[in-house]
Amino acid sequence: MKKLSFASDYMEGAHPAILQRLIETNMEKTEGYGTDEFSESARNKIRAACGASQADVYFLAGGTQTNAVIIDALLRTYQGVIAAKSGHINVHEAGAIEFGGHKILELEHNNGRISASNIERYIRGYWQDENHEHMVMPGMVYISQPTEYGTLYSLKELKEISRVCRENHIPLYLDGARLAYALACPENDVELKDLAALCDVFYIGGTKCGALYGEAVVIPEHGFVPHMLTIIKQHGALLAKGRIAGIQFDVLFSDGFYEKIGQTAIETADMIRRSLMEKGYQFAFHTPSNQIFVILDKDRAAVLSERIAMGFWENIDDLHAVFRIATSWATEKEDVRRLIDCL
Amino acid sequence: MKKLSFASDYMEGAHPAILQRLIETNMEKTEGYGTDEFSESARNKIRAACGASQADVYFLAGGTQTNAVIIDALLRTYQGVIAAKSGHINVHEAGAIEFGGHKILELEHNNGRISASNIERYIRGYWQDENHEHMVMPGMVYISQPTEYGTLYSLKELKEISRVCRENHIPLYLDGARLAYALACPENDVELKDLAALCDVFYIGGTKCGALYGEAVVIPEHGFVPHMLTIIKQHGALLAKGRIAGIQFDVLFSDGFYEKIGQTAIETADMIRRSLMEKGYQFAFHTPSNQIFVILDKDRAAVLSERIAMGFWENIDDLHAVFRIATSWATEKEDVRRLIDCL
Amino acid sequence: MKKLSFASDYMEGAHPAILQRLIETNMEKTEGYGTDEFSESARNKIRAACGASQADVYFLAGGTQTNAVIIDALLRTYQGVIAAKSGHINVHEAGAIEFGGHKILELEHNNGRISASNIERYIRGYWQDENHEHMVMPGMVYISQPTEYGTLYSLKELKEISRVCRENHIPLYLDGARLAYALACPENDVELKDLAALCDVFYIGGTKCGALYGEAVVIPEHGFVPHMLTIIKQHGALLAKGRIAGIQFDVLFSDGFYEKIGQTAIETADMIRRSLMEKGYQFAFHTPSNQIFVILDKDRAAVLSERIAMGFWENIDDLHAVFRIATSWATEKEDVRRLIDCL
Amino acid sequence: MKKLSFASDYMEGAHPAILQRLIETNMEKTEGYGTDEFSESARNKIRAACGASQADVYFLAGGTQTNAVIIDALLRTYQGVIAAKSGHINVHEAGAIEFGGHKILELEHNNGRISASNIERYIRGYWQDENHEHMVMPGMVYISQPTEYGTLYSLKELKEISRVCRENHIPLYLDGARLAYALACPENDVELKDLAALCDVFYIGGTKCGALYGEAVVIPEHGFVPHMLTIIKQHGALLAKGRIAGIQFDVLFSDGFYEKIGQTAIETADMIRRSLMEKGYQFAFHTPSNQIFVILDKDRAAVLSERIAMGFWENIDDLHAVFRIATSWATEKEDVRRLIDCL
């Protein structure tokens, strides 16, 4: 029997509706670099979904690239970015932010989340330090939704972070690599319109949410980042056939599709969570989204790994470790049942 | 009647065979970041086509990105890259190479080509200059095939450049964004196996040669660039769904497809060239590949531009300018006939 | 009465012997950029003092510059530097290391010191992590002697750190901004020759140890860093009148002067430490070198600060804070007595 | 008899008046990093000499460093600096500007000078190019006075360049490494006050004009470059003992000293020029300042080089080459007479 895969949410190709649209449009000739009508249509649908009719929208290829481009665009050379110690930019981007010359100013986190009060304390601490001119100036805040731990910021938390950023005149940037899975969570209360109202820049993930590749950067205030196309080009992030990303996001933002595409992932994750609880498994921490962090006896995990691909997260002690089970838009209920049977 | 487009070679989606294969494989689950079996299959076919069974092969998204990654990987921080003044990296990459900290050491060019003797003179001049420790050390050579002018290096020229590089212990890197169109030219005598034998790194263009996106970097000597995956990741160039590029190149390198995919472009370009000559048009310079640089009366060009999308190249004088006509794998003969009728 | 200054160790000009030598040599004509005979003489004396006859020695202007140059010279672009969270490069260099593209990989510290076992654990953890190719590779270790907390590594500790670095094939770099004050400590057992034997690169501080400016970089193994002059130049750190630094270090390394120049600082610091203890003051932690970290009642500190310039270190609680008292080669015993009277 | 040195203008230590002042102030204690009273006094004298009472003034150590810091401070990451192909930043700074991420946008030059019309053409050409978003945006202009060829911009030329910069909203930066020698030329009509009125940033050279080291950056409009101290620190260019540069510039700007210190150099250069002309030597080009570019028969030069240190400039043909003879504030008339006798 074929091995089950719950290793991550980018294991398949694209949602069939996306492939279908690529086929339909394939031989049409369009301009390059995102100036085509498909990309413009996608931009308009994203603007509408975000309630940000003047927003600048750009399509990039992947998450690390997007983070590097945005952070470099928002910071002056002598500024750093405040982020959770656990932030993707701080751990799993191979130094892409430092490659652009910027320090990541780490904050302690609560299962991936940082708090408005800690951000505020850091910024104040910087400016009150008599040696602050010898230190890296905090120039923006980076958060992710869902976080790298699969947790969510509540609307209240996000509003507080946004307020601190605005009071201190530094932009707030939100990494939405898995945003569709946040939007599909019953306990989520942060909508796209909230992101547009509270963030200065955010990106809507495509790669992990049904696209072949692609992330949509949204800058609610038109012109907030001047010369963005040149910045994207300089980072090697401007795709000649920009339409391919445009077409994909045009599909994802037709008829509220993006807000629904994560539902299967959440439903199947909930099935797995319930089953794990019933069977007496412990979780490393609670997550409402498509990632589950379960504690397994290592011997048991070794046996399971022959039948199920999961992600190793971290060791707890000599006998136990945390493993990540991830669902996606493409997860099939039959596979979930087989997974539950194995556990 | 619909406007004709001869503006560039990335105006359509992908070759239908590629789309077909993406559909067939869509719901299979694979590992990410290029570790999947499709990518491995593509790598093996590329190795075979290049006669380089040990080659390291990586798939990136676009040309500027690939140039920035490779140049950064090959140079030490204090070194620069020798290139034609007209080289894409020097003109149309928005400073991506300098963003990585490297100076481009310009050489004069002959319609896009640089000569072995000029390269040698530059390198010798550097080392003989008593102030050379205050200057940027030449650390590699960048050329493109076809060049930005649509011209080709002959095998003899390429061998000479390769010899100079090896004698001076600096790597030779070839940008093959439009390589399929060189390979399909009757007057071309440089095959993939020659590139693998003569270059230290080169890339095989996908974006402009039938793929949705993607470029295949070939490093003939295994391990020549250590830790390449981390370098790619650091540049934001590592795609999570690596398989998408892998599948595309797997198609392009099945049954010698890549070496044939440019034929339509060359045939149709030849039709246009012959017709232009018969009608008495002048060319800015001769090109054997899929780009034609024709001199037009500006008034005439203004009229034509309503029916034909062409690329503006440069002004000659107040009355005349050079325009670029490009064909591609997707150019239809019917469109060529209509173009010729207009001219 | 004039305010007493114990704020830092760079409050005066240069040791009079240095000024005297600058006057004597002033009108001699020499070559630039460190190729002069004074610089060569200084290099030879430093080689002798370090027992490293083949060492490469370079003179730079200041500490942050030296750290940025060396770290950039030792790392490949995708590597980071392991350092104490409290390391000068991590806190008080305004992002100079990140400006060069490198991440600082923080370790917890013990009053400024990091341990061989923590370094080893970090390096092993990196290579054992299955995602390590997505992470910043540890490429060198940075330590300082004395540390930013005025503490010292023992010879045993330094040997262990050196062993870990060599077993893992990554260079060890030691920042000796205040090295003269370590060398003059009775409890110090690390000599210049030990540094040359155990470090791959280290620098001998001049600015804080009696020079107008200048730091001497020592690379015990000749040729260990190729093209160093170009790297220095690229960082804007190559002084045209290289002789000025050369002359200063020639004086500092004549007749073992450098190993003695810190004695006054240590003697006076000891006087202050003893007096503070007798008067019942608490220290934040013990230091054997020229910096004393004393806990003061904030109200008392406010009064004292009118008569004594000290450095604010950090708050303990609402009522107490840590203050730094620093002595130097130029500290006068009369000032120390006056300080003690005030306390 | 001792070999004569006319190789450059940084062959001696400092002007005796500077050394004298360093001695007088040596044991005074001051704050670090340029916050001391000597530096403040120097800043005020420079402001007065420049007729720019609100100017921000900073002291750095050397020319390459200053250029790298200023250019990095003035440009956004995606911008480049327009400069003469012969500019010091483009040839002899080992890629320091590219290290900061910026491309140098070369203009053809007339013995080191670039023209307002060429600058304007370049800027217009950029904005008119339909692909300009893929190109490096011109973000500032760099010129030097005197130029690397020892030539001078006239006030009229400088006004035109300044006008073009202001009309195009890009800053003008002037490198005055040898500014004292321009100010002392009879044919110079550009005063310090003109520089302050026409440039956005310029620097007044100390290293080549009588100081041990040091360059004074002048930013006529207060606050034009925010957070400059942090930028300087990030570049490793902030000297702890800032007073040493401050004291030197305080001397150089007392009683109009800086405007006179180059006179000896110009008088002696004029003596040499007249003598060379009388003896029938040819010049590569005319220079009014302290550098003379004379054409010598190579055999003759080989003989001369045993008695006179000159700088090799460039080959003309197999038999002839250009050599540079430089005078300085320290050049003695006796040495000039001996030089003339040799020629």
PDB file of N, CA, C and O in Angstrom, chain B residues 211-236:
ATOM      1  N   ALA B 211       8.741  26.795 -21.508  1.00  0.00           N
ATOM      2  CA  ALA B 211       8.258  26.465 -20.170  1.00  0.00           C
ATOM      3  C   ALA B 211       7.392  27.594 -19.619  1.00  0.00           C
ATOM      4  O   ALA B 211       7.446  28.730 -20.103  1.00  0.00           O
ATOM      5  N   LEU B 212       6.593  27.272 -18.595  1.00  0.00           N
ATOM      6  CA  LEU B 212       5.867  28.324 -17.881  1.00  0.00           C
ATOM      7  C   LEU B 212       6.863  29.267 -17.219  1.00  0.00           C
ATOM      8  O   LEU B 212       6.663  30.471 -17.154  1.00  0.00           O
ATOM      9  N   TYR B 213       7.918  28.671 -16.735  1.00  0.00           N
ATOM     10  CA  TYR B 213       9.027  29.387 -16.115  1.00  0.00           C
ATOM     11  C   TYR B 213      10.096  28.346 -15.861  1.00  0.00           C
ATOM     12  O   TYR B 213       9.827  27.136 -15.906  1.00  0.00           O
ATOM     13  N   GLY B 214      11.287  28.799 -15.535  1.00  0.00           N
ATOM     14  CA  GLY B 214      12.321  27.859 -15.125  1.00  0.00           C
ATOM     15  C   GLY B 214      13.577  27.895 -15.972  1.00  0.00           C
ATOM     16  O   GLY B 214      13.525  28.056 -17.197  1.00  0.00           O
ATOM     17  N   GLU B 215      14.700  27.767 -15.295  1.00  0.00           N
ATOM     18  CA  GLU B 215      16.010  27.709 -15.940  1.00  0.00           C
ATOM     19  C   GLU B 215      16.764  26.565 -15.263  1.00  0.00           C
ATOM     20  O   GLU B 215      16.668  26.396 -14.052  1.00  0.00           O
ATOM     21  N   ALA B 216      17.492  25.811 -16.067  1.00  0.00           N
ATOM     22  CA  ALA B 216      18.234  24.669 -15.528  1.00  0.00           C
ATOM     23  C   ALA B 216      19.725  25.001 -15.499  1.00  0.00           C
ATOM     24  O   ALA B 216      20.358  25.161 -16.537  1.00  0.00           O
ATOM     25  N   VAL B 217      20.253  25.085 -14.276  1.00  0.00           N
ATOM     26  CA  VAL B 217      21.678  25.372 -14.105  1.00  0.00           C
ATOM     27  C   VAL B 217      22.449  24.061 -14.189  1.00  0.00           C
ATOM     28  O   VAL B 217      22.112  23.092 -13.500  1.00  0.00           O
ATOM     29  N   VAL B 218      23.473  24.034 -15.027  1.00  0.00           N
ATOM     30  CA  VAL B 218      24.301  22.838 -15.173  1.00  0.00           C
ATOM     31  C   VAL B 218      25.727  23.147 -14.717  1.00  0.00           C
ATOM     32  O   VAL B 218      26.347  24.099 -15.202  1.00  0.00           O
ATOM     33  N   ILE B 219      26.207  22.371 -13.784  1.00  0.00           N
ATOM     34  CA  ILE B 219      27.585  22.489 -13.294  1.00  0.00           C
ATOM     35  C   ILE B 219      28.251  21.162 -13.618  1.00  0.00           C
ATOM     36  O   ILE B 219      28.102  20.178 -12.880  1.00  0.00           O
ATOM     37  N   PRO B 220      28.970  21.098 -14.739  1.00  0.00           N
ATOM     38  CA  PRO B 220      29.446  19.798 -15.222  1.00  0.00           C
ATOM     39  C   PRO B 220      30.264  19.015 -14.191  1.00  0.00           C
ATOM     40  O   PRO B 220      30.136  17.799 -14.109  1.00  0.00           O
ATOM     41  N   GLU B 221      31.077  19.724 -13.404  1.00  0.00           N
ATOM     42  CA  GLU B 221      31.903  19.005 -12.427  1.00  0.00           C
ATOM     43  C   GLU B 221      31.182  18.939 -11.095  1.00  0.00           C
ATOM     44  O   GLU B 221      31.004  19.949 -10.413  1.00  0.00           O
ATOM     45  N   HIS B 222      30.797  17.758 -10.698  1.00  0.00           N
ATOM     46  CA  HIS B 222      30.088  17.563  -9.430  1.00  0.00           C
ATOM     47  C   HIS B 222      30.873  18.179  -8.270  1.00  0.00           C
ATOM     48  O   HIS B 222      32.073  17.962  -8.136  1.00  0.00           O
ATOM     49  N   GLY B 223      30.178  18.972  -7.482  1.00  0.00           N
ATOM     50  CA  GLY B 223      30.803  19.555  -6.296  1.00  0.00           C
ATOM     51  C   GLY B 223      31.615  20.808  -6.566  1.00  0.00           C
ATOM     52  O   GLY B 223      32.218  21.361  -5.639  1.00  0.00           O
ATOM     53  N   PHE B 224      31.614  21.272  -7.813  1.00  0.00           N
ATOM     54  CA  PHE B 224      32.392  22.479  -8.155  1.00  0.00           C
ATOM     55  C   PHE B 224      31.935  23.669  -7.317  1.00  0.00           C
ATOM     56  O   PHE B 224      32.747  24.516  -6.940  1.00  0.00           O
ATOM     57  N   VAL B 225      30.642  23.752  -7.050  1.00  0.00           N
ATOM     58  CA  VAL B 225      30.109  24.813  -6.176  1.00  0.00           C
ATOM     59  C   VAL B 225      29.505  24.148  -4.933  1.00  0.00           C
ATOM     60  O   VAL B 225      28.382  23.669  -4.966  1.00  0.00           O
ATOM     61  N   PRO B 226      30.265  24.109  -3.838  1.00  0.00           N
ATOM     62  CA  PRO B 226      29.732  23.460  -2.630  1.00  0.00           C
ATOM     63  C   PRO B 226      28.568  24.253  -2.032  1.00  0.00           C
ATOM     64  O   PRO B 226      28.500  25.467  -2.187  1.00  0.00           O
ATOM     65  N   HIS B 227      27.680  23.539  -1.372  1.00  0.00           N
ATOM     66  CA  HIS B 227      26.578  24.157  -0.623  1.00  0.00           C
ATOM     67  C   HIS B 227      25.672  24.998  -1.515  1.00  0.00           C
ATOM     68  O   HIS B 227      25.155  26.032  -1.099  1.00  0.00           O
ATOM     69  N   MET B 228      25.500  24.550  -2.730  1.00  0.00           N
ATOM     70  CA  MET B 228      24.714  25.309  -3.702  1.00  0.00           C
ATOM     71  C   MET B 228      23.266  25.461  -3.257  1.00  0.00           C
ATOM     72  O   MET B 228      22.664  26.504  -3.471  1.00  0.00           O
ATOM     73  N   LEU B 229      22.699  24.445  -2.620  1.00  0.00           N
ATOM     74  CA  LEU B 229      21.299  24.545  -2.221  1.00  0.00           C
ATOM     75  C   LEU B 229      21.105  25.689  -1.221  1.00  0.00           C
ATOM     76  O   LEU B 229      20.127  26.436  -1.290  1.00  0.00           O
ATOM     77  N   THR B 230      22.043  25.817  -0.305  1.00  0.00           N
ATOM     78  CA  THR B 230      21.951  26.896   0.682  1.00  0.00           C
ATOM     79  C   THR B 230      22.111  28.253   0.004  1.00  0.00           C
ATOM     80  O   THR B 230      21.412  29.218   0.344  1.00  0.00           O
ATOM     81  N   ILE B 231      23.008  28.333  -0.951  1.00  0.00           N
ATOM     82  CA  ILE B 231      23.183  29.587  -1.688  1.00  0.00           C
ATOM     83  C   ILE B 231      21.889  29.948  -2.420  1.00  0.00           C
ATOM     84  O   ILE B 231      21.445  31.098  -2.410  1.00  0.00           O
ATOM     85  N   ILE B 232      21.275  28.959  -3.036  1.00  0.00           N
ATOM     86  CA  ILE B 232      20.013  29.196  -3.751  1.00  0.00           C
ATOM     87  C   ILE B 232      18.938  29.663  -2.764  1.00  0.00           C
ATOM     88  O   ILE B 232      18.207  30.627  -3.019  1.00  0.00           O
ATOM     89  N   LYS B 233      18.873  28.977  -1.626  1.00  0.00           N
ATOM     90  CA  LYS B 233      17.878  29.344  -0.609  1.00  0.00           C
ATOM     91  C   LYS B 233      18.122  30.765  -0.113  1.00  0.00           C
ATOM     92  O   LYS B 233      17.190  31.558   0.030  1.00  0.00           O
ATOM     93  N   GLN B 234      19.376  31.080   0.143  1.00  0.00           N
ATOM     94  CA  GLN B 234      19.703  32.410   0.668  1.00  0.00           C
ATOM     95  C   GLN B 234      19.271  33.511  -0.295  1.00  0.00           C
ATOM     96  O   GLN B 234      18.931  34.620   0.119  1.00  0.00           O
ATOM     97  N   HIS B 235      19.293  33.200  -1.586  1.00  0.00           N
ATOM     98  CA  HIS B 235      18.875  34.174  -2.601  1.00  0.00           C
ATOM     99  C   HIS B 235      17.365  34.143  -2.828  1.00  0.00           C
ATOM    100  O   HIS B 235      16.884  34.779  -3.767  1.00  0.00           O
ATOM    101  N   GLY B 236      16.638  33.406  -2.022  1.00  0.00           N
ATOM    102  CA  GLY B 236      15.184  33.337  -2.200  1.00  0.00           C
ATOM    103  C   GLY B 236      14.799  32.630  -3.486  1.00  0.00           C
ATOM    104  O   GLY B 236      13.724  32.853  -4.035  1.00  0.00           O
TER     105      GLY B 236
END
